[in-house]
Tab-separated table of C-alpha atoms in Angstrom:
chain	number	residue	atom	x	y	z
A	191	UNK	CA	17.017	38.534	101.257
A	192	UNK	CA	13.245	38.627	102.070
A	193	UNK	CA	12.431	40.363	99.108
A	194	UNK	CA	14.388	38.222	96.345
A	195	UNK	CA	12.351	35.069	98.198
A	196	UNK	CA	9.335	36.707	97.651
A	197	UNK	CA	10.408	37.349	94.053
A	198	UNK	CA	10.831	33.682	93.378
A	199	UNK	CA	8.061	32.590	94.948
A	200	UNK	CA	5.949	34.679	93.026
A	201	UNK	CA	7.481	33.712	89.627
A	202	UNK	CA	6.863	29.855	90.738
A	203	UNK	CA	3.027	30.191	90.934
A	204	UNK	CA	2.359	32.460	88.021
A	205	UNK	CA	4.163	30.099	85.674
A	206	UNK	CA	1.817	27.212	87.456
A	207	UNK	CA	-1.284	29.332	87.137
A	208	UNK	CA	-0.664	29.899	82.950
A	209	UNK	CA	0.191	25.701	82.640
A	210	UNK	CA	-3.148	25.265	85.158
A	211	UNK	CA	-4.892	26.968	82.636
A	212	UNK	CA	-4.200	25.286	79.714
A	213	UNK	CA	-5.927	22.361	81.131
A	214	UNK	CA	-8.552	24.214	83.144
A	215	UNK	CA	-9.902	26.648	80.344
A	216	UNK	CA	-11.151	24.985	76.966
A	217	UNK	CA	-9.444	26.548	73.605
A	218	UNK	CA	-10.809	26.358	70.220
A	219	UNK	CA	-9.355	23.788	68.047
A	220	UNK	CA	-9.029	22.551	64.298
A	221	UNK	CA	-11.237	19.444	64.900
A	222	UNK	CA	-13.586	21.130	66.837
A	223	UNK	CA	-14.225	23.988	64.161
A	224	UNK	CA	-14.570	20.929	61.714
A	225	UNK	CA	-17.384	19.141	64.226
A	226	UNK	CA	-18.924	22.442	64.180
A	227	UNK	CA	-18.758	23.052	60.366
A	228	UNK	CA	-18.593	19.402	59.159
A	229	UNK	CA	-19.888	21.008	55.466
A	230	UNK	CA	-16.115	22.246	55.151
A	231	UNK	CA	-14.427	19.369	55.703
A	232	UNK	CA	-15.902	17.269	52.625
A	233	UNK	CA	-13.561	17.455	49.336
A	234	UNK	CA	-15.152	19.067	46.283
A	235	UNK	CA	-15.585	16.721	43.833
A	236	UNK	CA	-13.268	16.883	39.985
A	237	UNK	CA	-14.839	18.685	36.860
A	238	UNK	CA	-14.444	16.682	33.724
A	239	UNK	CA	-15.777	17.450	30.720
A	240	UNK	CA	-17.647	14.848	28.447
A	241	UNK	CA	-19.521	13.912	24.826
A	242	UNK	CA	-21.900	12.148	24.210
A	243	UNK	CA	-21.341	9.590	21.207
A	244	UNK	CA	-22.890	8.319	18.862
A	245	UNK	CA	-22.622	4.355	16.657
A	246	UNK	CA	-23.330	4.419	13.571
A	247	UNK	CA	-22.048	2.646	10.575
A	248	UNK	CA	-18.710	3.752	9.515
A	249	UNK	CA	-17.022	2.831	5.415
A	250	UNK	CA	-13.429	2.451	6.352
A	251	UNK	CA	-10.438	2.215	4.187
A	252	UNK	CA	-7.722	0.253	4.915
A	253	UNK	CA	-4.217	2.449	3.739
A	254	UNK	CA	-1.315	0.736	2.665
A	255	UNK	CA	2.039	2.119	1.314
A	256	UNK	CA	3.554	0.447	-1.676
A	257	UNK	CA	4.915	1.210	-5.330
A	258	UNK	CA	4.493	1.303	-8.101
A	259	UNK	CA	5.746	-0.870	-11.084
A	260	UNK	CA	5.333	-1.240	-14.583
A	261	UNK	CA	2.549	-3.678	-16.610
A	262	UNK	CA	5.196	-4.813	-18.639
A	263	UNK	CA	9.108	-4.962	-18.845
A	264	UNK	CA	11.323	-6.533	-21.247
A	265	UNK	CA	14.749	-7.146	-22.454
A	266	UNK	CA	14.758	-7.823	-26.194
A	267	UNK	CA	17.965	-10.396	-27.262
A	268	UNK	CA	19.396	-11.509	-30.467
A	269	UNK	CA	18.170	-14.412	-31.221
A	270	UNK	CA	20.795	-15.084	-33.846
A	271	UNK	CA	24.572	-14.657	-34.529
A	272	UNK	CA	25.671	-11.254	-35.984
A	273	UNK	CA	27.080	-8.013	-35.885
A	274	UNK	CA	24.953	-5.004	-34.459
A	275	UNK	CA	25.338	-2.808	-37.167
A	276	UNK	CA	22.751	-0.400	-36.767
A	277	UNK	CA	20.359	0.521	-33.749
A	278	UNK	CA	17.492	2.767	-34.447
A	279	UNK	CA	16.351	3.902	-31.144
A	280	UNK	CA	18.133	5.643	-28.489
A	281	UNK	CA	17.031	5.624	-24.387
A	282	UNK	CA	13.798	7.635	-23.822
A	283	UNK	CA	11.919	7.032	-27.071
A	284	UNK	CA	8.915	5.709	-27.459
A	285	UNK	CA	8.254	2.729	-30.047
A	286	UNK	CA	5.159	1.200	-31.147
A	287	UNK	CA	4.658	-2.150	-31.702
A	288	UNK	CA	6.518	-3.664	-34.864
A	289	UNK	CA	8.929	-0.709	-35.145
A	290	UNK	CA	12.371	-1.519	-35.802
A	291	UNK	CA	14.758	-1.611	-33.059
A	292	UNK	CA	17.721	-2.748	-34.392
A	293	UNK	CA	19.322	-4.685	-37.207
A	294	UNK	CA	22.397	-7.447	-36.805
A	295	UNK	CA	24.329	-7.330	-40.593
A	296	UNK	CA	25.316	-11.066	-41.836
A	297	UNK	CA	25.927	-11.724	-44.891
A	298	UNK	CA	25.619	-15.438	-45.155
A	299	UNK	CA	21.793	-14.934	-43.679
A	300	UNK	CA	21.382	-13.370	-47.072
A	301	UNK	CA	23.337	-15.689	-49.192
A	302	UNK	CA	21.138	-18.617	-48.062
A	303	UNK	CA	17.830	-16.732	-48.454
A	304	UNK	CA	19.139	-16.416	-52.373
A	305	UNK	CA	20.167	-20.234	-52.550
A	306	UNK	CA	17.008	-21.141	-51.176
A	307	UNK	CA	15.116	-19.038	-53.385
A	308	UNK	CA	16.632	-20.395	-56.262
A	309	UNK	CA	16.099	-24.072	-55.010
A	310	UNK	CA	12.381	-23.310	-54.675
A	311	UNK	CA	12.261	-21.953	-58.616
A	312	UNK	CA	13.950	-24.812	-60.124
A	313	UNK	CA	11.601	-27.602	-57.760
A	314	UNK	CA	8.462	-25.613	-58.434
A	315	UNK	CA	9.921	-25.511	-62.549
A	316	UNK	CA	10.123	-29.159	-62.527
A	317	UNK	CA	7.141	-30.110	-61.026
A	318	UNK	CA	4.817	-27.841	-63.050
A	319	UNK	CA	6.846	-29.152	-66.309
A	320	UNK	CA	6.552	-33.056	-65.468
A	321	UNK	CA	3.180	-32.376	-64.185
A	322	UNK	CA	2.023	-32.255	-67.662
A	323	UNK	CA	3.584	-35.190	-68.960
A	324	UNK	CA	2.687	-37.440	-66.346
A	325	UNK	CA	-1.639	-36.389	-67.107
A	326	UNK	CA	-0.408	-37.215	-70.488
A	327	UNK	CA	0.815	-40.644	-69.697
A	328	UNK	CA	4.372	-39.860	-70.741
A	329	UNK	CA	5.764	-40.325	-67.129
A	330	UNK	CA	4.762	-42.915	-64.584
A	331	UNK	CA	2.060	-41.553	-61.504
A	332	UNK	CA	4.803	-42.218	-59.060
A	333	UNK	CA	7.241	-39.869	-60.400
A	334	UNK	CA	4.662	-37.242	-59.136
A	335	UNK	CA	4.904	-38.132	-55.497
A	336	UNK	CA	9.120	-37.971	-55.718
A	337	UNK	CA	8.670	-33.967	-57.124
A	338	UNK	CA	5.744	-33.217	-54.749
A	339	UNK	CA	8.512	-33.852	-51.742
A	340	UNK	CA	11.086	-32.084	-53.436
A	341	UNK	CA	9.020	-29.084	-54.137
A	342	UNK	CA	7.906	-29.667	-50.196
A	343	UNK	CA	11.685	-29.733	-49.090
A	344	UNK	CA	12.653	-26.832	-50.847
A	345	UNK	CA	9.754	-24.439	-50.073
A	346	UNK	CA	10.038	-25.118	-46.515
A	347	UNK	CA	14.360	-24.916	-46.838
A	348	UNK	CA	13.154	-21.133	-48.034
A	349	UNK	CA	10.874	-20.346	-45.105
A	350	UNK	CA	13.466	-21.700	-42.575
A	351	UNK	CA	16.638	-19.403	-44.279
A	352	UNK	CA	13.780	-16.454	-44.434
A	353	UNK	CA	13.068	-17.210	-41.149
A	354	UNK	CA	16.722	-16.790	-39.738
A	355	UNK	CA	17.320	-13.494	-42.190
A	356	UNK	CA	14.149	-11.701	-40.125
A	357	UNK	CA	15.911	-12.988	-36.924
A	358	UNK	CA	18.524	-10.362	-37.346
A	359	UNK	CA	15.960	-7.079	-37.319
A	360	UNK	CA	14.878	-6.803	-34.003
A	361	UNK	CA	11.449	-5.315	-33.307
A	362	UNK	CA	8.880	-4.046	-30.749
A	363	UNK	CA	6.626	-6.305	-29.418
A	364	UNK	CA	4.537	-3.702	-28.278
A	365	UNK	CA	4.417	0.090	-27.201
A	366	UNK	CA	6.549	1.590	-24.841
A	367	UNK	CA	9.541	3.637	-24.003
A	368	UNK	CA	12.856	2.345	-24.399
A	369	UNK	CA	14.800	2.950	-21.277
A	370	UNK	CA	18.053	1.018	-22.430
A	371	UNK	CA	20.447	0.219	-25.675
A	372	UNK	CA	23.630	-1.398	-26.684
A	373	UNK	CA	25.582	0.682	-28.752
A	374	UNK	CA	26.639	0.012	-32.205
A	375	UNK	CA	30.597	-0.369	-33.184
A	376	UNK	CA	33.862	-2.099	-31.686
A	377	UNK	CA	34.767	-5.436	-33.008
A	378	UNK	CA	32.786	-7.836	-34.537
A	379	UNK	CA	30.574	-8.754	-31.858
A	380	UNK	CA	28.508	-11.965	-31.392
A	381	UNK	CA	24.942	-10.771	-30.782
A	382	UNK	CA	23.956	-14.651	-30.059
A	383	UNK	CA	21.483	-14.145	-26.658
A	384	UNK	CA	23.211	-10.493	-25.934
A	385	UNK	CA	20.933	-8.154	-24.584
A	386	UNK	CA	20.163	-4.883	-27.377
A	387	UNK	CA	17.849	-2.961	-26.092
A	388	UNK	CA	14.958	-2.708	-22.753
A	389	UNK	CA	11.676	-1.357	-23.042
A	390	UNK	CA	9.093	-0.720	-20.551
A	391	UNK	CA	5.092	0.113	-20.903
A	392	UNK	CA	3.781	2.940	-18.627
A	393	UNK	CA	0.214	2.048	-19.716
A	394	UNK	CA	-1.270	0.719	-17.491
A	395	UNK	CA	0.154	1.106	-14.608
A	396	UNK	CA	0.101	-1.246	-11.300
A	397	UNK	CA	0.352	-0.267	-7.887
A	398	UNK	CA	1.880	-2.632	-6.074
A	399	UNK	CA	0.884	-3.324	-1.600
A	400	UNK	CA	0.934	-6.152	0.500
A	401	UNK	CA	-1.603	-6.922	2.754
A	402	UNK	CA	-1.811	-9.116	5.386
A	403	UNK	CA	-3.469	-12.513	5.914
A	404	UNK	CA	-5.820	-10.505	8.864
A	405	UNK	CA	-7.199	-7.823	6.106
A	406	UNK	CA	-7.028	-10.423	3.270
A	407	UNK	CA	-10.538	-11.493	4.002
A	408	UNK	CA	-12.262	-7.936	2.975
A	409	UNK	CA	-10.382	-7.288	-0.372
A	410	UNK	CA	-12.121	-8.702	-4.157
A	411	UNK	CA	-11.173	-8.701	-7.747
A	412	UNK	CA	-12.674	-5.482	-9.075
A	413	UNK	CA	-12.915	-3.025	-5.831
A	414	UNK	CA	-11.961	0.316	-6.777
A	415	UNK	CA	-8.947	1.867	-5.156
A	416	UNK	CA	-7.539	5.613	-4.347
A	417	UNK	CA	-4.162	6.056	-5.098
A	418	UNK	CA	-1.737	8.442	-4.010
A	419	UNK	CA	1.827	9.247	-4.815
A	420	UNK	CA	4.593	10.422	-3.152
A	421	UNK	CA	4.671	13.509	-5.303
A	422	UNK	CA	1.350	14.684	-4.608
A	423	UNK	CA	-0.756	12.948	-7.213
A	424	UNK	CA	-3.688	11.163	-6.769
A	425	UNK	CA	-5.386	8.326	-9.736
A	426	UNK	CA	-7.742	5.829	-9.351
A	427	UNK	CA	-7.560	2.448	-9.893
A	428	UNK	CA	-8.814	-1.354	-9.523
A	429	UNK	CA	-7.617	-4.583	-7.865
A	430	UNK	CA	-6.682	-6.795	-10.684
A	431	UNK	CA	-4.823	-9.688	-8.580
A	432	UNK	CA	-4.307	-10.858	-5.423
A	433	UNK	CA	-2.071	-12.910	-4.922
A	434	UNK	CA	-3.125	-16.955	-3.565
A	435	UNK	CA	-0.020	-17.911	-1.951
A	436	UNK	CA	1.629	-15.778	1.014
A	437	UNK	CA	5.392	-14.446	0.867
A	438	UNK	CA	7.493	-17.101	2.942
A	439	UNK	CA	9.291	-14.010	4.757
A	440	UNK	CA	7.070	-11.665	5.248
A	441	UNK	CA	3.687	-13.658	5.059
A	442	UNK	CA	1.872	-11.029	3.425
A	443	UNK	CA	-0.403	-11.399	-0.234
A	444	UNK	CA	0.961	-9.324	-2.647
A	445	UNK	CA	-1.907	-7.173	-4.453
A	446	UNK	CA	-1.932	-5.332	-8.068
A	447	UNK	CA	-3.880	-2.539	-8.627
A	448	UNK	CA	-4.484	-1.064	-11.899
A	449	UNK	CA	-4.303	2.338	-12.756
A	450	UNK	CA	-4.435	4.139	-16.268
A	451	UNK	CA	-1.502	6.096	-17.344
A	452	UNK	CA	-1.852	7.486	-21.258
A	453	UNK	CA	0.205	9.901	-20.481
A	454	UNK	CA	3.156	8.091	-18.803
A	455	UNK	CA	2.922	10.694	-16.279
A	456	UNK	CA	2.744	8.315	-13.384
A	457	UNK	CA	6.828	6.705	-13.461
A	458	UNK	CA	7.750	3.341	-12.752
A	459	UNK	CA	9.359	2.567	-8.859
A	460	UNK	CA	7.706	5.436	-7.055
A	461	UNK	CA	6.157	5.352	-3.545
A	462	UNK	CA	2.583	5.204	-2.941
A	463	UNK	CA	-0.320	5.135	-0.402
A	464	UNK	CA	-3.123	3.244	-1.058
A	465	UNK	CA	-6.441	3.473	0.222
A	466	UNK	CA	-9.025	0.141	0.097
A	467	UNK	CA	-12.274	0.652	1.400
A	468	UNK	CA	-13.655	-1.922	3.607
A	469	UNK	CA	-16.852	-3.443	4.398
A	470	UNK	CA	-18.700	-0.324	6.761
A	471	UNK	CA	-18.458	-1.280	10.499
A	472	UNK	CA	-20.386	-0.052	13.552
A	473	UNK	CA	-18.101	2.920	15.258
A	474	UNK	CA	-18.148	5.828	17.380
A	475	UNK	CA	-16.311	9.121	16.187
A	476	UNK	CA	-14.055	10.338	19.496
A	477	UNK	CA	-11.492	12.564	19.643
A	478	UNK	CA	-7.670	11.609	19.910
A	479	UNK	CA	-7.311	12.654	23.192
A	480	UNK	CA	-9.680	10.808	24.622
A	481	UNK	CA	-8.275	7.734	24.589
A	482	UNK	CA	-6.210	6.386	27.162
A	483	UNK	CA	-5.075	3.330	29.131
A	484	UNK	CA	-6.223	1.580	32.048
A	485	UNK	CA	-4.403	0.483	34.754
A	486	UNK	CA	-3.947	-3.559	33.087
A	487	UNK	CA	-2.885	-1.858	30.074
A	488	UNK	CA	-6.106	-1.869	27.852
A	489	UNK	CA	-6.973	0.827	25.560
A	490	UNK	CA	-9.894	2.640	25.774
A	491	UNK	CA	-12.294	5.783	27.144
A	492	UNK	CA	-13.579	6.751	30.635
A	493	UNK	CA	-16.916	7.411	30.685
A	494	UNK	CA	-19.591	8.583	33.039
A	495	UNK	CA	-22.482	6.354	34.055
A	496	UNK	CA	-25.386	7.482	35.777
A	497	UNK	CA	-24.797	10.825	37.301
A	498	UNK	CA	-21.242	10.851	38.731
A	499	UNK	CA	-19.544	8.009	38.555
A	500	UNK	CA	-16.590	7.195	35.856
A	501	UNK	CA	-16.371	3.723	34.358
A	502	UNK	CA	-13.750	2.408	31.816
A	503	UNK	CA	-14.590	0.977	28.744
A	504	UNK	CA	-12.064	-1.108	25.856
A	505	UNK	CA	-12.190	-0.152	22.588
A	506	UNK	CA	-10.990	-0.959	18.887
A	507	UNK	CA	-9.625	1.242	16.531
A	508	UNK	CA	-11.270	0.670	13.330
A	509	UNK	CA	-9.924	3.918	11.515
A	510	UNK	CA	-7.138	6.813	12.232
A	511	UNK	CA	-8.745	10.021	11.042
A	512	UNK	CA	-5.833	12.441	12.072
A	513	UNK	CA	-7.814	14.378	14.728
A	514	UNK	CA	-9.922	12.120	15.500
A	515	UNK	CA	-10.262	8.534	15.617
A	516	UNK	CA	-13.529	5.764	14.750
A	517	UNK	CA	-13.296	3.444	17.071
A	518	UNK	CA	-15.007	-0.226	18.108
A	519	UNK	CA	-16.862	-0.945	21.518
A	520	UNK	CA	-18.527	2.029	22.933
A	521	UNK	CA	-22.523	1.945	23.670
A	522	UNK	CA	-24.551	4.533	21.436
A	523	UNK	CA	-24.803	7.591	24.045
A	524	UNK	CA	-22.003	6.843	26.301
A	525	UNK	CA	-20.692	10.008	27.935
A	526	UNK	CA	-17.138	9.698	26.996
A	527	UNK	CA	-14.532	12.063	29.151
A	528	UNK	CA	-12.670	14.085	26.577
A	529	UNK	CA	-11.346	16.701	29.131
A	530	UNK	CA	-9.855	15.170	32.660
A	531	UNK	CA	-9.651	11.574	32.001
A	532	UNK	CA	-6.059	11.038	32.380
A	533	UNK	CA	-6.800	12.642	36.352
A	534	UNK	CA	-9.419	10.269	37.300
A	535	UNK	CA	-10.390	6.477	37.863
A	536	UNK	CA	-12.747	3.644	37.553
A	537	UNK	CA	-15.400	4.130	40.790
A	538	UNK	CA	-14.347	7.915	41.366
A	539	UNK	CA	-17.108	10.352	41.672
A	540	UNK	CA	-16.864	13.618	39.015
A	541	UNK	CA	-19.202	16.215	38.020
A	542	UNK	CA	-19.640	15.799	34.247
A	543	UNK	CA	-20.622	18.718	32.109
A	544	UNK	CA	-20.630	18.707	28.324
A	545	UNK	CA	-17.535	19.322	26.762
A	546	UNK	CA	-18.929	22.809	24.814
A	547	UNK	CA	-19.620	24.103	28.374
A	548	UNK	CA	-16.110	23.609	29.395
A	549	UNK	CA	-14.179	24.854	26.766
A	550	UNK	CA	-16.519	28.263	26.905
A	551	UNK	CA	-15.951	28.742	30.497
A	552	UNK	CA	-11.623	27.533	29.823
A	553	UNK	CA	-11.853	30.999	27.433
């Protein structure tokens, strides 16, 4: 019984001896190894890499896609009764101007050129015959005047029945390519305002943008253009019209360019880009990546004034140069972050090194 007391007792002050130590003895802590090595507490600060830029004046082009679209289309109509009896072209050929299209068959056109005619002979037969008698006395002056308008009447009852005969060939009124005809046959068919035949000139050719009422301002009668289709060709042209009043839906200003086509090789309806240079504008060249947001929402660069500290500055885009972009609002020599800038903000301290050195040291 002695011995288990002396047991417990013993157990009782070595377990108040280790918690009396605790507070007796000092121990080494965290903050205590910081207050002795206050260098290892401090954060290192982020490595960004930067480029210096440089303003300078910049020709930009303002690219618009469009189409393109024929100088000149037409529909060619009878102008006179008929039957189409013959058509001389077929879809795909090309006419020049004056070359017969078609011909409408009607016989009476012909039977009043030939009683006309004849009208004319006998009126121009009777005045040259009384003519002679009236210088000779034989016939009063007056009688002259009566044949004068008689030969008058009849000559012009000739052109007129002429007139209407020529009606019923149908010709080009200039060169092109034919890209639709009626065909000849069936019934007897009144040709009175019917549609015969469409033509089309691929020479010149227009390509066709609108523009807005913003980028209006910069465009003029004259300025050459760069063209380039959808298929991979590329032409040169120049702005022949721009339009003076806007579209009512769209309130854009339609603009023509022209281009030459000799060849026809350029076709009629086909997608295009077209590139207008603008006046040249102060810009910086950045990369793509560079650019970012702030936290309102602007877009723009970080940069890095002085030694360490990163600023954010707005900018406009003037052009989109696929890899990189020419943009509006950065001071000549700014040190624009092109590595990092999405992982820092305005006021924060970095260590800037140029963006050559980073990319070296990233291999």
């Amino acid at each position: 019984m002695k011995a288990s007391r002396i047991v417990a007792i013993g157990l009782v002050v070595g377990a108040v001896a280790w918690v009396a130590s605790g507070h007796l003895v000092p121990h080494e802590s965290a903050q205590s190894r910081a207050a002795v090595r206050p260098d290892a507490g401090e954060a290192k600060l982020f490595r960004v890499a930067v480029a210096e830029t440089k303003v300078a004046p910049h020709a930009r082009k303002l690219t618009l896609s469009g189409r393109t679209e024929a100088d000149k289309k037409v529909t060619i109509t009878a102008r006179t009764g008929g039957v189409l009896s013959e058509m001389r072209v077929k879809r795909g050929m090309h006419v020049k101007k004056g070359d017969i299209i078609a011909v409408l068959s009607d016989d009476a056109r012909e039977a009043q050129v030939a009683q006309a005619t004849a009208l004319f002979n006998q009126r121009k037969a009777e005045l040259e015959a009384r003519r002679k008698l009236i210088e000779g006395g034989m016939m009063p002056k007056l009688e002259a005047v009566n044949l004068e308008s008689q030969f008058k009447s009849a000559e012009a009852a000739l052109a007129a029945a002429t007139a209407e005969r020529d009606r019923g060939v149908l010709r080009a009124p200039w060169d092109g390519i034919i890209t639709d005809n009626a065909e000849v046959g069936g019934a007897a068919l009144a040709m009175m305002g019917a549609p015969v035949a469409q033509m089309v000139s691929l020479d010149p050719m227009l390509a066709v943008v609108e523009v807005s009422e913003r980028r209006l301002r910069g465009l003029k009668i004259g300025d050459e253009v760069e063209v380039r289709l959808v298929t991979g060709q590329k032409a040169s042209g120049r702005i022949r019209y721009i339009a003076p009043i806007a579209s009512q839906t769209t309130r854009t200003y339609r603009v023509d360019i022209e281009m030459k086509n000799p060849d026809g090789a350029i076709p009629d309806g086909i997608t295009a880009e077209v590139a207008i240079p603008m006046a040249p504008v102060p810009a910086a060249r950045v990369p793509r990546s560079a650019l970012t947001f702030s936290s309102s929402g602007d877009l723009g660069v970080r940069v890095v004034n002085g030694e360490t500290k990163v600023d954010f500055v707005p900018i406009s885009v003037v052009e989109d140069d696929q890899n990189h972009m020419w943009v509006s609002g950065i001071p000549d020599g700014a040190r624009v972050i092109v590595q990092g800038q999405d992982f820092v903000r305005e006021g924060q301290k970095v260590v800037a090194v140029p963006a050559e050195v980073a990319i070296g040291s990233a291999q």
